[in-house]
XYZ file of C-alpha atoms in Angstrom:
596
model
C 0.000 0.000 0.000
C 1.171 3.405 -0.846
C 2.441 5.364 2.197
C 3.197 8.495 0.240
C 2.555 10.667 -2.944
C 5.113 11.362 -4.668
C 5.245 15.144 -4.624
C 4.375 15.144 -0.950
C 7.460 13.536 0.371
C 10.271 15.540 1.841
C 12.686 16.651 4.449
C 10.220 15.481 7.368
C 10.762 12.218 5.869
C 14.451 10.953 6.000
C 15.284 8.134 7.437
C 11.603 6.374 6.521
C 10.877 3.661 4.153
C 8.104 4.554 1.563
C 5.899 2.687 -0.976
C 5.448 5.021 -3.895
C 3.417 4.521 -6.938
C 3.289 6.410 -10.105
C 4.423 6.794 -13.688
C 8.276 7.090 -14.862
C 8.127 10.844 -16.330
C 12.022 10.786 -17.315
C 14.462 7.709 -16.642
C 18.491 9.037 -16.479
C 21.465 6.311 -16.622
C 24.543 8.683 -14.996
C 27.248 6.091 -15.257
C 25.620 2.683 -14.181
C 23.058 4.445 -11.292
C 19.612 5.245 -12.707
C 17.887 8.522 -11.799
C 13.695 7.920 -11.954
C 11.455 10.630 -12.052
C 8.756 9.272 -10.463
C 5.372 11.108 -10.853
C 2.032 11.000 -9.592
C -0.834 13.867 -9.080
C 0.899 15.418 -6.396
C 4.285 15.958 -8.469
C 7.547 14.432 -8.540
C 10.225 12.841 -6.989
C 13.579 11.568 -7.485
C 14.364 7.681 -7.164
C 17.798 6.349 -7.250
C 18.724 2.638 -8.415
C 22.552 1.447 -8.210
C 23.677 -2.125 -8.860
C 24.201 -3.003 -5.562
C 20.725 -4.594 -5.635
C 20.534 -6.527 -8.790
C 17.102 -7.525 -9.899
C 15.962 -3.723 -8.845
C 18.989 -2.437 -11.324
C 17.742 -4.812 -13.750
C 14.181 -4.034 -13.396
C 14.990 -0.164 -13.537
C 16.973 -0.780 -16.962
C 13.678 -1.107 -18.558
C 11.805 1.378 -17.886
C 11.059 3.960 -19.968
C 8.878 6.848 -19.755
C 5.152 7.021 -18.876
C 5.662 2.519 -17.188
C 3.926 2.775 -13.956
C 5.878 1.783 -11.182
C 5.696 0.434 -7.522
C 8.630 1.378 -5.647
C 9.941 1.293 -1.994
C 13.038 2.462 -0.761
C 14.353 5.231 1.820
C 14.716 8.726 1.532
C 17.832 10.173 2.117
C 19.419 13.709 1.292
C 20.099 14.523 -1.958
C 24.421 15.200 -2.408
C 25.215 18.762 -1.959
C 24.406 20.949 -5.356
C 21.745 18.529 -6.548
C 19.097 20.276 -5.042
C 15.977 21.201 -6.517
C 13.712 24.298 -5.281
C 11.043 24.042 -7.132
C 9.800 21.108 -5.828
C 8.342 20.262 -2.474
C 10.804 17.033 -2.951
C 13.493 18.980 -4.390
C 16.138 18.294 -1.256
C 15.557 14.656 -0.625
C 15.911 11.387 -3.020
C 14.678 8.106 -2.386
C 16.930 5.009 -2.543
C 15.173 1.856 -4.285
C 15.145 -1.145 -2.557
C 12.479 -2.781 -4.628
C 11.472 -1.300 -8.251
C 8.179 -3.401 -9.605
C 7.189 -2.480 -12.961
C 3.207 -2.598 -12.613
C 2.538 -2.098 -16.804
C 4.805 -1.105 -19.699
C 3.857 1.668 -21.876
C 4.073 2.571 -25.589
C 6.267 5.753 -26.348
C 3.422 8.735 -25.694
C 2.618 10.614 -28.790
C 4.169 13.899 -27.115
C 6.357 14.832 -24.413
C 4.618 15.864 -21.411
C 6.893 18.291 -21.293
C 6.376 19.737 -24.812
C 5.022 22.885 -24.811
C 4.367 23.510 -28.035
C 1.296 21.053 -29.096
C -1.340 21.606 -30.919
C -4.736 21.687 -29.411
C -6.289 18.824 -31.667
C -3.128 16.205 -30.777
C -3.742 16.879 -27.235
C -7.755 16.544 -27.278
C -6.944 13.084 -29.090
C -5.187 11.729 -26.968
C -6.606 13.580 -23.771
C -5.905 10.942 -21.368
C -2.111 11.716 -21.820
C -2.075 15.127 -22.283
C -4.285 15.291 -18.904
C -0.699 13.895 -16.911
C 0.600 16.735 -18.114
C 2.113 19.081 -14.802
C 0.058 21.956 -15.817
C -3.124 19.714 -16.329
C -3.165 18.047 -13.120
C -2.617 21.265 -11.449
C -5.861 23.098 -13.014
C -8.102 19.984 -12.224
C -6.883 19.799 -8.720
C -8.002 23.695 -8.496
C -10.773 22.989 -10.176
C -11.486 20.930 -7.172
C -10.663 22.842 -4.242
C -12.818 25.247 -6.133
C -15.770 23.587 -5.944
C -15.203 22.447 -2.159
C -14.750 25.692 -1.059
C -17.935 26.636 -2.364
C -20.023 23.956 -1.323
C -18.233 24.514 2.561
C -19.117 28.306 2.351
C -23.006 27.551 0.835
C -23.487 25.154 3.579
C -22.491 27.132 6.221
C -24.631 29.966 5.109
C -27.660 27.133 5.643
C -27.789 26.476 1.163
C -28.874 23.386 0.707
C -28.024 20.641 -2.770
C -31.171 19.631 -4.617
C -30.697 18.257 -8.117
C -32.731 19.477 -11.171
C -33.590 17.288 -13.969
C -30.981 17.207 -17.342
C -34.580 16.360 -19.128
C -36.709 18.958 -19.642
C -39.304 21.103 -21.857
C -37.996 23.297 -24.481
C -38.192 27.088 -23.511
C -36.935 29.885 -24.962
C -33.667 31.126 -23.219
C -31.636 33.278 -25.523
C -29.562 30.124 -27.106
C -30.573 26.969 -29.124
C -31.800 23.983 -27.037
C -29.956 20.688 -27.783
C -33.134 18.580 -28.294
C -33.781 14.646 -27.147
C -36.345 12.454 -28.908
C -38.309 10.366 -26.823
C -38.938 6.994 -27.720
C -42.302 6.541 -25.572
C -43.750 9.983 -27.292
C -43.829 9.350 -30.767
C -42.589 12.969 -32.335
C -41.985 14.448 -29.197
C -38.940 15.941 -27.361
C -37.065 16.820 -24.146
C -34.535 19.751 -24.149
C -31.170 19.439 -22.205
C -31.299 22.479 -20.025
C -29.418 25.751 -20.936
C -29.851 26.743 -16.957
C -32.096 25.161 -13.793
C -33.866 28.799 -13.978
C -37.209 28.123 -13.879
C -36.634 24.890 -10.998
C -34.474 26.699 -8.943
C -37.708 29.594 -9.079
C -40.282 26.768 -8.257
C -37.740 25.458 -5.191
C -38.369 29.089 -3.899
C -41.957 28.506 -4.130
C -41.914 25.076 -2.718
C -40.386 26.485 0.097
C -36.645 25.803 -0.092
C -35.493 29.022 0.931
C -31.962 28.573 -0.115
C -30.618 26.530 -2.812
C -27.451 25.378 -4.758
C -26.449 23.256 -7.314
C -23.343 22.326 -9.103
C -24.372 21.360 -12.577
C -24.092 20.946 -16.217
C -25.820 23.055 -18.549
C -26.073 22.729 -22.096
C -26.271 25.575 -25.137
C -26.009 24.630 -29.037
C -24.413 27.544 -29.741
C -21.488 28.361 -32.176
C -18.191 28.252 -29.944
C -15.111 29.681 -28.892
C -12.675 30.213 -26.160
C -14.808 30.839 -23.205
C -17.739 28.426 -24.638
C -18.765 24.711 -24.764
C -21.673 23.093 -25.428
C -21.913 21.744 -22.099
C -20.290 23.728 -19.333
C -20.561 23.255 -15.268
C -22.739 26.235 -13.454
C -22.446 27.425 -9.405
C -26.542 27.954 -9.330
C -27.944 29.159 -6.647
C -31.085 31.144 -5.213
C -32.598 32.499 -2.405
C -35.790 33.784 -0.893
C -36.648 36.949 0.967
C -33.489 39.057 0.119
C -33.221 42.017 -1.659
C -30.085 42.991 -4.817
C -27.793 44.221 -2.075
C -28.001 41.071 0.503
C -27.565 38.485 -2.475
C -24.286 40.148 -3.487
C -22.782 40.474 0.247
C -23.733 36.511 0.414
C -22.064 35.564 -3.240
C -19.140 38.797 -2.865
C -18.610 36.799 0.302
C -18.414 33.455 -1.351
C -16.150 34.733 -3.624
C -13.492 36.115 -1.331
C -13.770 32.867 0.734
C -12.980 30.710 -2.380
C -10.216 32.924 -3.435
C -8.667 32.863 -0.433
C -8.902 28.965 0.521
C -8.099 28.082 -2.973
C -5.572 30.078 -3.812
C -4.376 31.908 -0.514
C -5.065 35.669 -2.238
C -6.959 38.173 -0.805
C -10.029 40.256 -2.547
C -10.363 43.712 -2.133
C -13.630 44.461 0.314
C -15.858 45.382 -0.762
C -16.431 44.915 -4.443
C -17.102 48.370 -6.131
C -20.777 48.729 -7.701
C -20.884 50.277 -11.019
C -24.160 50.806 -12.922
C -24.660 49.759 -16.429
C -25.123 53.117 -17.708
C -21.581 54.397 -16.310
C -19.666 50.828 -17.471
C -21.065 51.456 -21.047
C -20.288 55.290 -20.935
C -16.609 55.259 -19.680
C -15.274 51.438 -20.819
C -17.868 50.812 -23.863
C -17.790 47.116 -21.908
C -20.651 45.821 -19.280
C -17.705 43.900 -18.218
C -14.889 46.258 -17.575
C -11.338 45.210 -16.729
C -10.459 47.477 -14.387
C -6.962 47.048 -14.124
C -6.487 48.695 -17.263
C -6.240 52.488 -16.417
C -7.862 54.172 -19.716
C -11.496 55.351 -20.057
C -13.701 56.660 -22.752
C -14.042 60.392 -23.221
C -17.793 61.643 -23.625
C -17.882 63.805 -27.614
C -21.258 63.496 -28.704
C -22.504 66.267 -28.010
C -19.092 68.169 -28.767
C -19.567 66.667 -32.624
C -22.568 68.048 -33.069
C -21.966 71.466 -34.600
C -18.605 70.284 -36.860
C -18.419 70.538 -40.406
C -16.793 66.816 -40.500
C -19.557 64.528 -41.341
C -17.963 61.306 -40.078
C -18.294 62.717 -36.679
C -21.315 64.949 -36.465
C -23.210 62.577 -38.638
C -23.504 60.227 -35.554
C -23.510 62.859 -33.041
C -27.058 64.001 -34.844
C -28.431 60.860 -35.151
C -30.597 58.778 -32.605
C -28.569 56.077 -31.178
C -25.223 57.164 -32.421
C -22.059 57.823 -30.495
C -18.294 59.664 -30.787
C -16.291 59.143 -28.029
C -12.472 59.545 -27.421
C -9.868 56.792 -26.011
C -6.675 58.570 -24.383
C -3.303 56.910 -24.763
C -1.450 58.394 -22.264
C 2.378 58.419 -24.464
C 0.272 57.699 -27.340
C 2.752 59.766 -29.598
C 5.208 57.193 -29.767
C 2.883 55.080 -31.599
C 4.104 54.526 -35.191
C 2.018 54.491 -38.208
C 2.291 51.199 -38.921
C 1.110 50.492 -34.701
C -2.180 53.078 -35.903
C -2.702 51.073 -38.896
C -2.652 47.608 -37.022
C -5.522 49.096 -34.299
C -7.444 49.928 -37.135
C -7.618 46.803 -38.726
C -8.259 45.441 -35.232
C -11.183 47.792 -34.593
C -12.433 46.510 -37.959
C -13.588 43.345 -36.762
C -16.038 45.345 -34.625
C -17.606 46.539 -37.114
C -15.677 50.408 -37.266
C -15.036 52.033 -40.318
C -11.894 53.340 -39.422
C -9.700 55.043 -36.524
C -9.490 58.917 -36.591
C -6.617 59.562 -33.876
C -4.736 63.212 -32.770
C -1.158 62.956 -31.390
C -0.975 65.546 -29.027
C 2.805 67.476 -29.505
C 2.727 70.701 -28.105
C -0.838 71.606 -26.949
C 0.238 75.323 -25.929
C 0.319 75.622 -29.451
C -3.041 74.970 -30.146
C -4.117 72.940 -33.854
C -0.587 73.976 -34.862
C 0.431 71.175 -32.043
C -1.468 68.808 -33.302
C -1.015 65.846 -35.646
C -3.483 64.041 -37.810
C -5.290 64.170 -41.047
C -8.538 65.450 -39.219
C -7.456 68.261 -37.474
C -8.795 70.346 -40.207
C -11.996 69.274 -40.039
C -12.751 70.275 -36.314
C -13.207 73.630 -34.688
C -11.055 75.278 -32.556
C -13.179 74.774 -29.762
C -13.695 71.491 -30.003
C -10.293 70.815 -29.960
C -10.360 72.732 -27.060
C -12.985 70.664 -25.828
C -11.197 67.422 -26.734
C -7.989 68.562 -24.422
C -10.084 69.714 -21.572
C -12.426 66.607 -20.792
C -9.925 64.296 -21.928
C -6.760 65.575 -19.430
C -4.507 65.377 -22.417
C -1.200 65.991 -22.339
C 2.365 67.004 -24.461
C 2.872 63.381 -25.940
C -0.393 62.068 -25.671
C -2.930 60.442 -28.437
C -6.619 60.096 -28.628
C -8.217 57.379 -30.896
C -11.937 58.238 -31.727
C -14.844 55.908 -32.219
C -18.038 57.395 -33.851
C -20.942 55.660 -35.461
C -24.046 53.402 -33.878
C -23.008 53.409 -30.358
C -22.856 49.877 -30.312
C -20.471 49.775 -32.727
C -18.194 52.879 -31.257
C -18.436 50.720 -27.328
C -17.258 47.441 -29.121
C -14.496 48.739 -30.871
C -13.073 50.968 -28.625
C -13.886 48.893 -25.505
C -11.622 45.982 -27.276
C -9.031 48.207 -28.359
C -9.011 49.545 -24.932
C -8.100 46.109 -23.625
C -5.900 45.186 -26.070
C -3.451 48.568 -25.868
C -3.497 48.026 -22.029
C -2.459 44.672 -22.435
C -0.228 44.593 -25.926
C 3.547 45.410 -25.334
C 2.970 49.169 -25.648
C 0.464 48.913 -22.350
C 3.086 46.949 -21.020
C 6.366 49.409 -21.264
C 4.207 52.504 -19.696
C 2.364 50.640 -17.300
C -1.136 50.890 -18.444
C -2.195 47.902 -16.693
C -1.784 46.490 -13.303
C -1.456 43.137 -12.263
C -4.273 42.916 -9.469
C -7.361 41.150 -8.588
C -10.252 43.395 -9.953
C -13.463 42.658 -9.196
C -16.480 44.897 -9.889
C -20.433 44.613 -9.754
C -22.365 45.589 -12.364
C -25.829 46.635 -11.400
C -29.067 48.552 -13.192
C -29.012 46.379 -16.381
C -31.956 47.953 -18.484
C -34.797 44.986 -18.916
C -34.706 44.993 -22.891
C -32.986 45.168 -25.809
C -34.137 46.115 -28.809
C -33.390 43.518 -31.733
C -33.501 45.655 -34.895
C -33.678 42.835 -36.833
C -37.045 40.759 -35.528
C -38.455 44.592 -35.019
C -39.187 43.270 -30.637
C -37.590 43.739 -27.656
C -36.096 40.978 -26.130
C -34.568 40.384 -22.523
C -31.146 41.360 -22.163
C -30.855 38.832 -19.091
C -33.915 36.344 -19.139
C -37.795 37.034 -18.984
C -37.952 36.281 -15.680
C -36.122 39.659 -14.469
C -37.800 41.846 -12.082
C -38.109 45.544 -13.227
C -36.967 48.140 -10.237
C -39.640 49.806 -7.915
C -41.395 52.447 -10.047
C -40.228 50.828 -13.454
C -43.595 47.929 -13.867
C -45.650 50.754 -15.991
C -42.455 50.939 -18.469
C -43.395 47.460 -19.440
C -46.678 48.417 -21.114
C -46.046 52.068 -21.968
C -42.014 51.867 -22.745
C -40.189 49.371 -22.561
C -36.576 51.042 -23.229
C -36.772 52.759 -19.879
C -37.675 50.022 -17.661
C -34.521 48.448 -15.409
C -34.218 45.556 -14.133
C -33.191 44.215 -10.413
C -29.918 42.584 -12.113
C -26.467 42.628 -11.207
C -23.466 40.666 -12.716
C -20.193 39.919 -11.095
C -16.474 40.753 -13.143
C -13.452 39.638 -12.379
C -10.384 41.413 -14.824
C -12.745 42.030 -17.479
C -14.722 38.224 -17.413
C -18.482 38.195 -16.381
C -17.991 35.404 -13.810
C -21.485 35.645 -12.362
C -25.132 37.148 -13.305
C -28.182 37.207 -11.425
C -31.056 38.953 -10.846
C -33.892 39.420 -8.328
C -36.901 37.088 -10.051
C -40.645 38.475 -10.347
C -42.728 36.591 -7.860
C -46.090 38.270 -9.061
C -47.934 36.701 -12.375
C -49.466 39.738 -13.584
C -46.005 40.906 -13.342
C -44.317 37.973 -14.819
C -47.467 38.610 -17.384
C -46.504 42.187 -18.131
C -42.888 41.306 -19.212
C -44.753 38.371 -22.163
C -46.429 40.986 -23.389
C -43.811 43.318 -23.743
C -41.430 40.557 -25.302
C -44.408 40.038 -27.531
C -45.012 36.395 -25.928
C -48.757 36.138 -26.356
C -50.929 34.858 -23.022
C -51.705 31.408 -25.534
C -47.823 31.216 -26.292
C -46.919 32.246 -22.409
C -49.368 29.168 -21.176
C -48.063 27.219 -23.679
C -44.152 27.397 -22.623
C -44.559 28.574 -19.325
C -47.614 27.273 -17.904
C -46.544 25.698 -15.083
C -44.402 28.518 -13.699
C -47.526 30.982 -14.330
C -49.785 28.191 -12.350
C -47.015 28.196 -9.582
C -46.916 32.260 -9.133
C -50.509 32.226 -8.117
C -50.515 30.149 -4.889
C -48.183 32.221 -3.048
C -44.753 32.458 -4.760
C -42.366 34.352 -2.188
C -40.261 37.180 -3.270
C -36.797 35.873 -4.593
C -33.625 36.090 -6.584
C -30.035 34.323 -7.037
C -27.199 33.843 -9.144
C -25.002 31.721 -11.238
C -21.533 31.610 -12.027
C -19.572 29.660 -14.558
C -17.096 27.307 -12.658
C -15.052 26.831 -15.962
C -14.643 30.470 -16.719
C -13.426 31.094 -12.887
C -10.653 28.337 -13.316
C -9.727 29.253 -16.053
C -9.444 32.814 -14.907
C -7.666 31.442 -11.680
C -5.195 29.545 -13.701
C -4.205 32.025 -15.930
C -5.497 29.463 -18.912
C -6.613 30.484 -22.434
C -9.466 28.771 -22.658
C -11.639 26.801 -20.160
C -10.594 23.504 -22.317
C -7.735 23.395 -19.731
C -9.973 23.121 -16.982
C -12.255 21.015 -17.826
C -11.318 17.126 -18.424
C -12.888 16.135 -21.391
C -13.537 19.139 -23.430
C -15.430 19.419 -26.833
C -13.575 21.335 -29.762
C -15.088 24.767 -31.330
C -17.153 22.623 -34.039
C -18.620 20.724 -30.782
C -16.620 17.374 -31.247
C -14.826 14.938 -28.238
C -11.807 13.802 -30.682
C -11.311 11.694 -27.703
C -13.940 9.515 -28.198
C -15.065 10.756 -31.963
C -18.577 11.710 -30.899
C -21.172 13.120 -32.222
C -21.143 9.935 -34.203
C -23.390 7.955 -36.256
C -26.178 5.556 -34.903
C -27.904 2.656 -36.441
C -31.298 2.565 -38.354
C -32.590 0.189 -35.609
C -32.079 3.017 -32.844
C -33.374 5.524 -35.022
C -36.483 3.747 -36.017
C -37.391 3.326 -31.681
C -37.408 6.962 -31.976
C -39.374 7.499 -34.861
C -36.560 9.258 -36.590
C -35.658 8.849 -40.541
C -32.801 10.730 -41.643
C -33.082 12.761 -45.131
C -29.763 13.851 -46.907
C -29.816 17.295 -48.290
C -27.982 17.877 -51.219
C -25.446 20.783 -50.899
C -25.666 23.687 -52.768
């Protein structure tokens, strides 16, 4: 039996006799003694074989990398020099007395060690890329994540209740992934995008406080920070109001950060409405550690001859706004031409900039190819609310404000963080969390010509904003907050209506008629009307804070079996094929569509 992990033995240990098992993650012959690397979860540590003990020498000249190993010997100090600090085993060694080889393995298709593999080799052959150091360290976050929030829910007196993976099809925002039912001829169950609408009935069945560690599923088009099933921290509550749900889940977050990780979390969290996010970082998700901020020109652009600017200034829902680069003159014109390809993607036309060279001297100090075009007091303008200064540069956005907050909110984040950011300090290196709060209720979607819920129908509108649902929509607000961590939404919630002419209001305004509202959401309208109490909660995406935590790319490193950005397991080649006979039990025949 094992006495020992690997990576957990050290100095407290000399003298003893361990049983370690593990995998051989390098094998060394200096000179007829063999150096083993022998690794398990916990890490490594060094195992020496000499000849003095023949059938252990013998056994330890075969092994090669990735056999796994039974070994017992005694640790000893490693000989001056040979030390290794960065590992917990790094000053001991252990002596073989016995080496058993458990099972040989075939050469791995990479080195673990190999840092430069492509996504698709690794997802292939996950089960050895998942020994990988890195790998075994974001899983076993991963899990003290999820400990440390189920400890901290339980003490605050959350309790676990599963919600079913088989459900009705409702309309959420994304696509449902769908599951035909063999008993129900041409009928289906939907996988669930959230436990919404049960965690809401748990409220009314009494539950007070819930919580839930589950899967949730979305057939949406992919990419770094999506998959098309991914692991949510759900949870909600009855008979708090906005400001007591995010002291619980700010609370919850601090305590995970710290138990997990040993860092601290600033206290409190700084609020931020929606309105002020949008106006001064384009971005409902702000990364605060970046120190630039949008400066206000609408209403500046108004009265200029130059059409590119006071064409949106004049025109409902348009925007100009101004992005300071403090040093921003050193940027070349080949850096200026690079951001404006980048701001491209958002769907900007271009990337009017002034470099700021000697603003005593007025326009004469300036340089760009639009100076021309503006006023002399609104460059005057531009200077004052933007604080610029000798060396500066201002990039301007100006179109559909949508457009203008996208753009410059992502070239924002990428100048703070690109190597120019870097060499004046532009962004920090903190924790910085931030709720957002005062999300408006709707959104307008120009192209079905209806407003649609920027969270989920189920929102409650503030005190004073019900009317808005029937008379405008636009100005109602809702009781919803999110929670961002360096510029990732890690969490969104909202306080829930508990009312059904409420709950009936919001349909309406969504244009969900009452036959279409009974229809998908009968049974939480039936379950409003006998007493539902007042209620809200939150959810956070466990992969996104890992990944976060572990300074990843994307959550596929924190999650263990991962599905590619076309929605495949190259592990196991699924989605697959299935035969006629299982498609005929559920009444499916397949037609092939010629393509186009």
């Amino acid at each position: 039996m094992r006495t020992h992990y690997c990576g957990l033995v050290g100095t407290a240990d000399l003298g003893k006799t361990v049983t370690l098992y593990g995998w051989a993650h390098r094998r060394r012959d200096h000179g007829g003694v063999i150096f083993i690397d022998l690794r398990d979860r916990e890490g490594l540590v060094q195992v020496v074989s000499d000849p003095d003990r023949k059938d252990t020498f013998a056994n330890a000249e075969r092994i090669r990398n990735e056999y796994v190993l039974k070994v017992t010997g005694v640790v000893r100090k490693r000989p001056e020099g040979t030390t290794n600090t960065n590992l917990h085993s790094g000053e001991i060694e252990v002596l073989s007395h016995t080496i058993e080889i458990l099972n040989a393995a075939l050469t791995p298709p990479f080195q673990l060690d190999d840092e430069n593999l492509s996504e698709n080799v690794r997802l292939t052959h996950r089960v050895i890329d998942l020994r990988r150091p890195q790998m075994q360290k974001n899983l076993m976050l991963r899990y003290r994540v999820a400990m440390s929030v189920r400890k901290y829910l339980d003490a605050q007196g959350f309790i676990d209740i599963e919600t079913p993976m088989l459900t009705k099809s409702t309309p959420e925002g994304a696509r449902d992934y769908l599951v035909p039912s063999r008993v129900h001829d041409g009928q289906f169950f939907a996988l669930p995008q959230s436990p919404q609408l049960f965690k809401q009935m748990l409220m009314m069945a009494g539950f007070d406080r819930y919580y839930q560690i589950t899967k949730c599923f979305r057939d949406e088009d992919l990419r770094a920070d999506r998959q098309p099933e991914f692991t949510q921290i759900d949870c909600e509550t009855s008979f708090l109001g906005e400001e007591e749900i995010r002291n619980i889940f700010e609370g919850m977050f601090r305590s995970v950060f710290t138990e997990a990780m040993g860092e601290s979390l600033q206290q409190p969290f700084p609020v931020m409405p929606y309105a002020e996010a949008m106006r001064l970082y384009g971005s409902d998700k702000p990364d605060l550690r970046i120190a630039l901020q949008f400066t206000e020109l609408t209403d500046v652009m108004k009265s200029v001859d130059f059409k590119v600017f006071s064409g949106p200034a004049t025109t409902p829902g348009g925007r100009v706004a101004g992005l300071l680069i403090p040093k921003g003159a050193e940027l070349s014109r080949g850096d200026i031409d690079a951001y404006t390809e980048f701001v491209g993607i958002y769907g900007a036309k271009g990337l009017a900039y002034i470099k700021f060279n000697e603003i005593a001297k007025g326009r004469e100090g300036m340089q760009s190819p639009i100076v021309k075009n503006l006023s002399d007091d609104a460059l005057r303008a531009i200077v004052e609310r933007s604080g610029a200064k000798d060396g500066d540069l201002i990039f301007f956005g100006a179109g559909k404000a949508k457009v203008v907050n996208d753009a410059l909110g992502a070239l924002r984040v990428k100048i703070g963080h690109d190597a120019f950011g870097k060499k004046h300090g532009l962004a920090s290196s903190e924790w910085r969390p931030l709720w957002v709060v005062d999300f408006p209720m709707f959104e307008y979607d120009d192209e079905a010509k209806r407003w649609s819920a920027m969270h989920h129908p189920f929102t409650a509108p503030k005190d004073g904003h019900e009317d808005y649902l029937e008379t405008d929509p636009g100005k109602a607000v809702a009781k919803a907050y999110d929670m961002v961590l360096n510029g990732w939404e890690l969490g969104g919630g909202s306080v829930r209506i508990h009312r059904e002419e409420v709950q009936s209001k919001v349909f309406r305004a969504l244009a969900i008629d009452a036959e279409e509202a009974k229809l998908k959401f009968g049974f939480l309208l039936d379950a409003l009307q006998y007493g539902a109490p007042p209620h809200g909660g939150i959810a956070f995406g466990l992969d996104r804070m890992v990944t976060l935590m572990t300074g990843s790319e994307s959550i596929r490193d924190v999650i263990a079996f991962p599905k590619t950005q076309r929605a495949q397991c190259l592990l196991t080649s699924a989605p697959s094929p299935v035969d006629d006979k299982q498609l005929r039990e559920l009444h499916i025949r397949l037609r092939n569509v010629e393509k186009a």
